[in-house]
XYZ file of C-alpha atoms in Angstrom:
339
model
C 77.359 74.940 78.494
C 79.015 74.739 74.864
C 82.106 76.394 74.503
C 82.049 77.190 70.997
C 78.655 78.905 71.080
C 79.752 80.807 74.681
C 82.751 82.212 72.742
C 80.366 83.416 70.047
C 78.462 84.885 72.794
C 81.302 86.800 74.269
C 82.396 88.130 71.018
C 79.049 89.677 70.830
C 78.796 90.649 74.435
C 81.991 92.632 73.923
C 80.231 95.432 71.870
C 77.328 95.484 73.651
C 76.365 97.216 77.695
C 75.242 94.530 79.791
C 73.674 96.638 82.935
C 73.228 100.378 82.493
C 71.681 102.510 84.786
C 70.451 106.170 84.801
C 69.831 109.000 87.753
C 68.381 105.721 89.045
C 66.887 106.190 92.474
C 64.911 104.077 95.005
C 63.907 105.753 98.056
C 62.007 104.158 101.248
C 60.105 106.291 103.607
C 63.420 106.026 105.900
C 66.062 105.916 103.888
C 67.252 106.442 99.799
C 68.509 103.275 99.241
C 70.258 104.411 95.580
C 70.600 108.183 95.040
C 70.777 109.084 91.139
C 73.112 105.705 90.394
C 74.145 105.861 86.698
C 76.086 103.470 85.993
C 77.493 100.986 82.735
C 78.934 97.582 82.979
C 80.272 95.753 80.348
C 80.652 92.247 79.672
C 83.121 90.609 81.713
C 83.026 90.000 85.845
C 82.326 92.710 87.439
C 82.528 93.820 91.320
C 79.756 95.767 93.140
C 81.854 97.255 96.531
C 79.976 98.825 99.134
C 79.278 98.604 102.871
C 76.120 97.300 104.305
C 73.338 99.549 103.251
C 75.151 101.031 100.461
C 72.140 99.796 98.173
C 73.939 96.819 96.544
C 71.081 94.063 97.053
C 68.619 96.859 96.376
C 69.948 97.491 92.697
C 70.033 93.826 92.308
C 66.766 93.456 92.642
C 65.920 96.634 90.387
C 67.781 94.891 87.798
C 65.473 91.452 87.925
C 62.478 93.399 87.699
C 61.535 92.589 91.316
C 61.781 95.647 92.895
C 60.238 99.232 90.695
C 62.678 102.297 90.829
C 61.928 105.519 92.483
C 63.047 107.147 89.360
C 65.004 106.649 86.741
C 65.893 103.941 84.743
C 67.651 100.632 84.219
C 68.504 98.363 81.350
C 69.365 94.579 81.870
C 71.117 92.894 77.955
C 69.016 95.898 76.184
C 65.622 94.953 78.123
C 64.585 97.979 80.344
C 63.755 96.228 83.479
C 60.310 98.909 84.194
C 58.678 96.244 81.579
C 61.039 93.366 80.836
C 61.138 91.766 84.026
C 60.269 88.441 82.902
C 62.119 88.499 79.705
C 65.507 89.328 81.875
C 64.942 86.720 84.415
C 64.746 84.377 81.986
C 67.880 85.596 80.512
C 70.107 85.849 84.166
C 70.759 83.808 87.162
C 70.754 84.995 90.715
C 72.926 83.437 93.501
C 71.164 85.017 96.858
C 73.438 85.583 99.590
C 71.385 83.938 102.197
C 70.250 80.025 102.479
C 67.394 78.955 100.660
C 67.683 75.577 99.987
C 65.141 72.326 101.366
C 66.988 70.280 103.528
C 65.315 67.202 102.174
C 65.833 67.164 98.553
C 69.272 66.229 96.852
C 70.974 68.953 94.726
C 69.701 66.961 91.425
C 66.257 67.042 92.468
C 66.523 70.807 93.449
C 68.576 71.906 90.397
C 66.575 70.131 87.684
C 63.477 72.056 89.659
C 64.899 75.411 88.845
C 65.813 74.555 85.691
C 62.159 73.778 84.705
C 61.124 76.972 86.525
C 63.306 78.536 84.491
C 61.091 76.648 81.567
C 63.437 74.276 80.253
C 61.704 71.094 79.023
C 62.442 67.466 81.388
C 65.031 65.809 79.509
C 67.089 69.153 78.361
C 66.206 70.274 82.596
C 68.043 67.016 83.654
C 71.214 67.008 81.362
C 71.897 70.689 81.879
C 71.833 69.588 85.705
C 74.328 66.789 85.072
C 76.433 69.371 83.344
C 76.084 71.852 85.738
C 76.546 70.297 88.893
C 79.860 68.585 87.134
C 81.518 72.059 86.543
C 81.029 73.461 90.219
C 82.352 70.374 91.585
C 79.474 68.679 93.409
C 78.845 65.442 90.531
C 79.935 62.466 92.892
C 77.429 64.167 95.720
C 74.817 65.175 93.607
C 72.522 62.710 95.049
C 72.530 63.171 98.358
C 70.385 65.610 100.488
C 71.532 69.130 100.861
C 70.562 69.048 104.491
C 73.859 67.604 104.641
C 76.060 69.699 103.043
C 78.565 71.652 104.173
C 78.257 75.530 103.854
C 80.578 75.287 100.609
C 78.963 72.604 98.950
C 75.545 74.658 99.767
C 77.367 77.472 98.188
C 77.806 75.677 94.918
C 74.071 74.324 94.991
C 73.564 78.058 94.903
C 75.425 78.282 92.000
C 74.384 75.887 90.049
C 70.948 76.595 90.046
C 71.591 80.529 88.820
C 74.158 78.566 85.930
C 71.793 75.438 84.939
C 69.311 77.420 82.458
C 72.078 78.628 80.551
C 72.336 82.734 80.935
C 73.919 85.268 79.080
C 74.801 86.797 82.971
C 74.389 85.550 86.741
C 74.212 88.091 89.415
C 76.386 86.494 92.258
C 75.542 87.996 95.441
C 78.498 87.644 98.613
C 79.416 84.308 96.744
C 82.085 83.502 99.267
C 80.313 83.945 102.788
C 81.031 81.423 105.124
C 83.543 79.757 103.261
C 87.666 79.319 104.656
C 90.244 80.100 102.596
C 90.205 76.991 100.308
C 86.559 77.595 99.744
C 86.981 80.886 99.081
C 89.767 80.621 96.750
C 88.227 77.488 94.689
C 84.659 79.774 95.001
C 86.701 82.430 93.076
C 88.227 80.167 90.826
C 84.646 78.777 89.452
C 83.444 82.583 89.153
C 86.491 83.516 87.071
C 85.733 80.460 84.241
C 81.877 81.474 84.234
C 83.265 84.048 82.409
C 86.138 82.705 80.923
C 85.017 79.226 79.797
C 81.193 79.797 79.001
C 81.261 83.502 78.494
C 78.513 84.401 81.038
C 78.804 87.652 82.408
C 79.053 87.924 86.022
C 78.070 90.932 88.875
C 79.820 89.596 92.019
C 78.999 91.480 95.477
C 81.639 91.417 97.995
C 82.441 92.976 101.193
C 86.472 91.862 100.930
C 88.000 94.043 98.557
C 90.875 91.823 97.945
C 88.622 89.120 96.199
C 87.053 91.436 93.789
C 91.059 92.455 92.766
C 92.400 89.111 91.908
C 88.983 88.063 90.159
C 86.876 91.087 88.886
C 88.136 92.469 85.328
C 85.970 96.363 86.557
C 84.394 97.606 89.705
C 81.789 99.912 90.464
C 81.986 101.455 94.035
C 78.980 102.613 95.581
C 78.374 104.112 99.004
C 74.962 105.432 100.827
C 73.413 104.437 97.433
C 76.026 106.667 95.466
C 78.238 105.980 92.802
C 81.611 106.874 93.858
C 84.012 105.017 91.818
C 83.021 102.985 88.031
C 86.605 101.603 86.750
C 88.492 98.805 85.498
C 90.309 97.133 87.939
C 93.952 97.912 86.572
C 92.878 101.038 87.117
C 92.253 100.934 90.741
C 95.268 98.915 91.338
C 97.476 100.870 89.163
C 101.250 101.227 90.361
C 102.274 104.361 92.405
C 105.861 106.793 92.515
C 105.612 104.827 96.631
C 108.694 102.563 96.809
C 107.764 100.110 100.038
C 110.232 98.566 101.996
C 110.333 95.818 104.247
C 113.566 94.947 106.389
C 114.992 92.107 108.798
C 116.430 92.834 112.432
C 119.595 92.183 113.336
C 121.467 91.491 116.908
C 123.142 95.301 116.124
C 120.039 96.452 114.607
C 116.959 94.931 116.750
C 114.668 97.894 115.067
C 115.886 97.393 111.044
C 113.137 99.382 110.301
C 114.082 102.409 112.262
C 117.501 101.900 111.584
C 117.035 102.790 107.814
C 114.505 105.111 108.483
C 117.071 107.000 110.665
C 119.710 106.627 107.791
C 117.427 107.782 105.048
C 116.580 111.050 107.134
C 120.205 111.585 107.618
C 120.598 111.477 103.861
C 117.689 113.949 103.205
C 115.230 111.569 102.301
C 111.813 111.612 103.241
C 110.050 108.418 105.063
C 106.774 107.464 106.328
C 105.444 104.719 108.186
C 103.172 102.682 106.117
C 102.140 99.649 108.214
C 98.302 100.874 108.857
C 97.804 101.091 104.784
C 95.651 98.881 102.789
C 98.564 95.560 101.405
C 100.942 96.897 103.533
C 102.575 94.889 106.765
C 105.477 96.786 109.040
C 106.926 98.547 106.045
C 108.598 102.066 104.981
C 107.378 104.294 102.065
C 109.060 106.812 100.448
C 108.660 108.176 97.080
C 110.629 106.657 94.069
C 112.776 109.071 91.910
C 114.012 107.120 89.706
C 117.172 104.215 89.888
C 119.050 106.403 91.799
C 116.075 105.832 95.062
C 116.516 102.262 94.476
C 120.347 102.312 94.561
C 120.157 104.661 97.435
C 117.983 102.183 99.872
C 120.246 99.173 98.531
C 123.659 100.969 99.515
C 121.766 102.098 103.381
C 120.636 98.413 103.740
C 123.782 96.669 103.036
C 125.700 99.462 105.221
C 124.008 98.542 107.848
C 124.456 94.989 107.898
C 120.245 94.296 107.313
C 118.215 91.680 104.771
C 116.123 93.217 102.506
C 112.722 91.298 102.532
C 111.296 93.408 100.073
C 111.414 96.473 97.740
C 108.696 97.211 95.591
C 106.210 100.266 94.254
C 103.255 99.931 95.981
C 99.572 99.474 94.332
C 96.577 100.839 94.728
C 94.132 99.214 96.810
C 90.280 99.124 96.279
C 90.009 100.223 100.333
C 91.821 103.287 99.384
C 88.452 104.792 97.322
C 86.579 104.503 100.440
C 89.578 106.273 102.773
C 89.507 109.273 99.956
C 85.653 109.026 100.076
C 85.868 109.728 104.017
C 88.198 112.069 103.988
C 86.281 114.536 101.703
C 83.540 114.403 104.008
C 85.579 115.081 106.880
C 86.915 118.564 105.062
C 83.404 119.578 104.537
C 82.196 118.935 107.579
C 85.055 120.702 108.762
C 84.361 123.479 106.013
C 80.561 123.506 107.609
C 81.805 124.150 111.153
C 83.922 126.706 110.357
C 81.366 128.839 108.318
């Protein structure tokens, strides 16, 4: 992967709609898997949220040509996926969630077989290999049989083989499952500089919201096959008027966190209990009106003798679209019931 020709690449890319998607629908004689989905994505890494059966691998494979819509339609780089199947597989890579890898073959052997699947010639197959394997980390093992692996090092074989045939975008799905922290976080790392060093555009799937913050620059929400939320992700984490605040105990005080609480009420200020929010631990929230809030909480704090661990405006949370989500069809259910 060239550098100078991936940053030419996402230059383009920038102007351009990578995935768009239109009253798309795919129904089973069971279920709707996606229900009227229209949808853009630019270029970038984006995050596809949604609970088991919300319809997240079914899209995927809508938009590889492996699966024909219901209705509606679907565009992959400008190819409309109805006809182009072939043309955009050849053009994206495809990390599946679940283990397909021979035990018996070494990740060289396997990756420079996908790359001629993928129709790259033998000598161009085997140096894009080299390459590829180098930049997700698994070079000094890439001779030995995957049978052996551990789960992460799978992972990355999975990786590799959606990167080694160059594409303008890899469709990533649950890249992180099974991994610990540390794999997790070096799993995110290596998704962030597909983008970032080669240019590829990436659609991660992930059922922990707090991976798709830190690494996804938009994310599309979708529920019961549904679109419910299509945003940047500054814009779902945007900062709130909710001031949180986390206290220390003390041998006077063995509840700090009632203690101000108490002395806030006395002082006409509203508090709530925020420790079952998305982010938040055994914290207070009340809403921020301007310095005079912060000087206020600093003045009760150091009157009664606590440590301030923390005082900050809380941010939205990913979770939180889902909580709304529920919560609107708990008032028309309710609305239903009493009608």
């Amino acid at each position: 992967m060239r550098s100078d020709a991936r940053h030419a690449r996402g230059t383009y890319l920038r102007r351009v709609t990578v995935i768009a998607t239109e009253s798309l629908s795919k129904r089973f004689p069971r279920v709707t898997a996606l229900d009227r989905l229209s949808v853009d994505v630019g270029p970038g890494v984006t995050g596809l949220v949604g609970a088991n059966g919300a319809g997240k691998s079914t899209l995927i494979k809508i938009l590889l040509g492996l699966s024909p819509a219901t209705e509606g339609r679907a565009e992959v780089l400008g190819l409309d996926v109805a006809t182009k199947g072939a043309a955009i597989r050849e053009r994206v890579g495809y990390m599946p969630e679940h283990d397909c890898l021979p035990p018996d073959v070494s990740a060289t052997e396997f990756v420079v077989h996908m790359a001629r699947m993928s129709g790259l010639p033998p000598t161009a197959a085997r140096e894009r290999t080299a390459d590829t394997l180098r930049h997700v980390g698994l070079y000094e093992e890439r001779y030995r049989p995957i049978g052996g692996y551990s789960t992460g090092m799978k992972q990355r074989v999975k990786l590799a083989q959606a990167l080694v045939h160059d594409p303008q975008l890899v469709f990533l799905d649950e890249p992180t499952n099974g991994l610990d922290p540390v794999g997790r976080d070096e799993m995110l790392g290596l998704i962030r500089r597909i983008h970032t060093d080669f240019g590829i555009s990436v659609l991660v799937t992930s059922h922990l919201l707090g991976e798709l913050e830190r690494t996804c620059d938009h994310v599309v929400v979708v529920d019961g096959g549904k679109l419910l939320r299509s945003s940047s992700t500054t814009d779902f984490t945007q900062t709130t008027t909710t001031l949180a605040i986390e206290v220390t105990d003390t041998d006077e005080h063995p509840d700090g966190t009632r203690a101000v609480r108490e002395a806030l009420h006395a002082r006409g200020v509203s508090v709530e209990d925020g420790s079952g929010l998305p982010g938040a631990g055994h914290v207070l929230l009340l809403t921020a009106q301007g310095e005079e809030t912060y000087d206020l909480v600093r003045d009760v704090i150091a009157d009664l003798g606590l440590g301030l661990v923390r005082m900050e405006q809380r941010r939205h949370h990913i979770s939180e679209v889902f909580t709304s989500s529920d919560e609107r069809e708990q008032r028309k259910e309710a609305v239903g019931h009493g009608g």
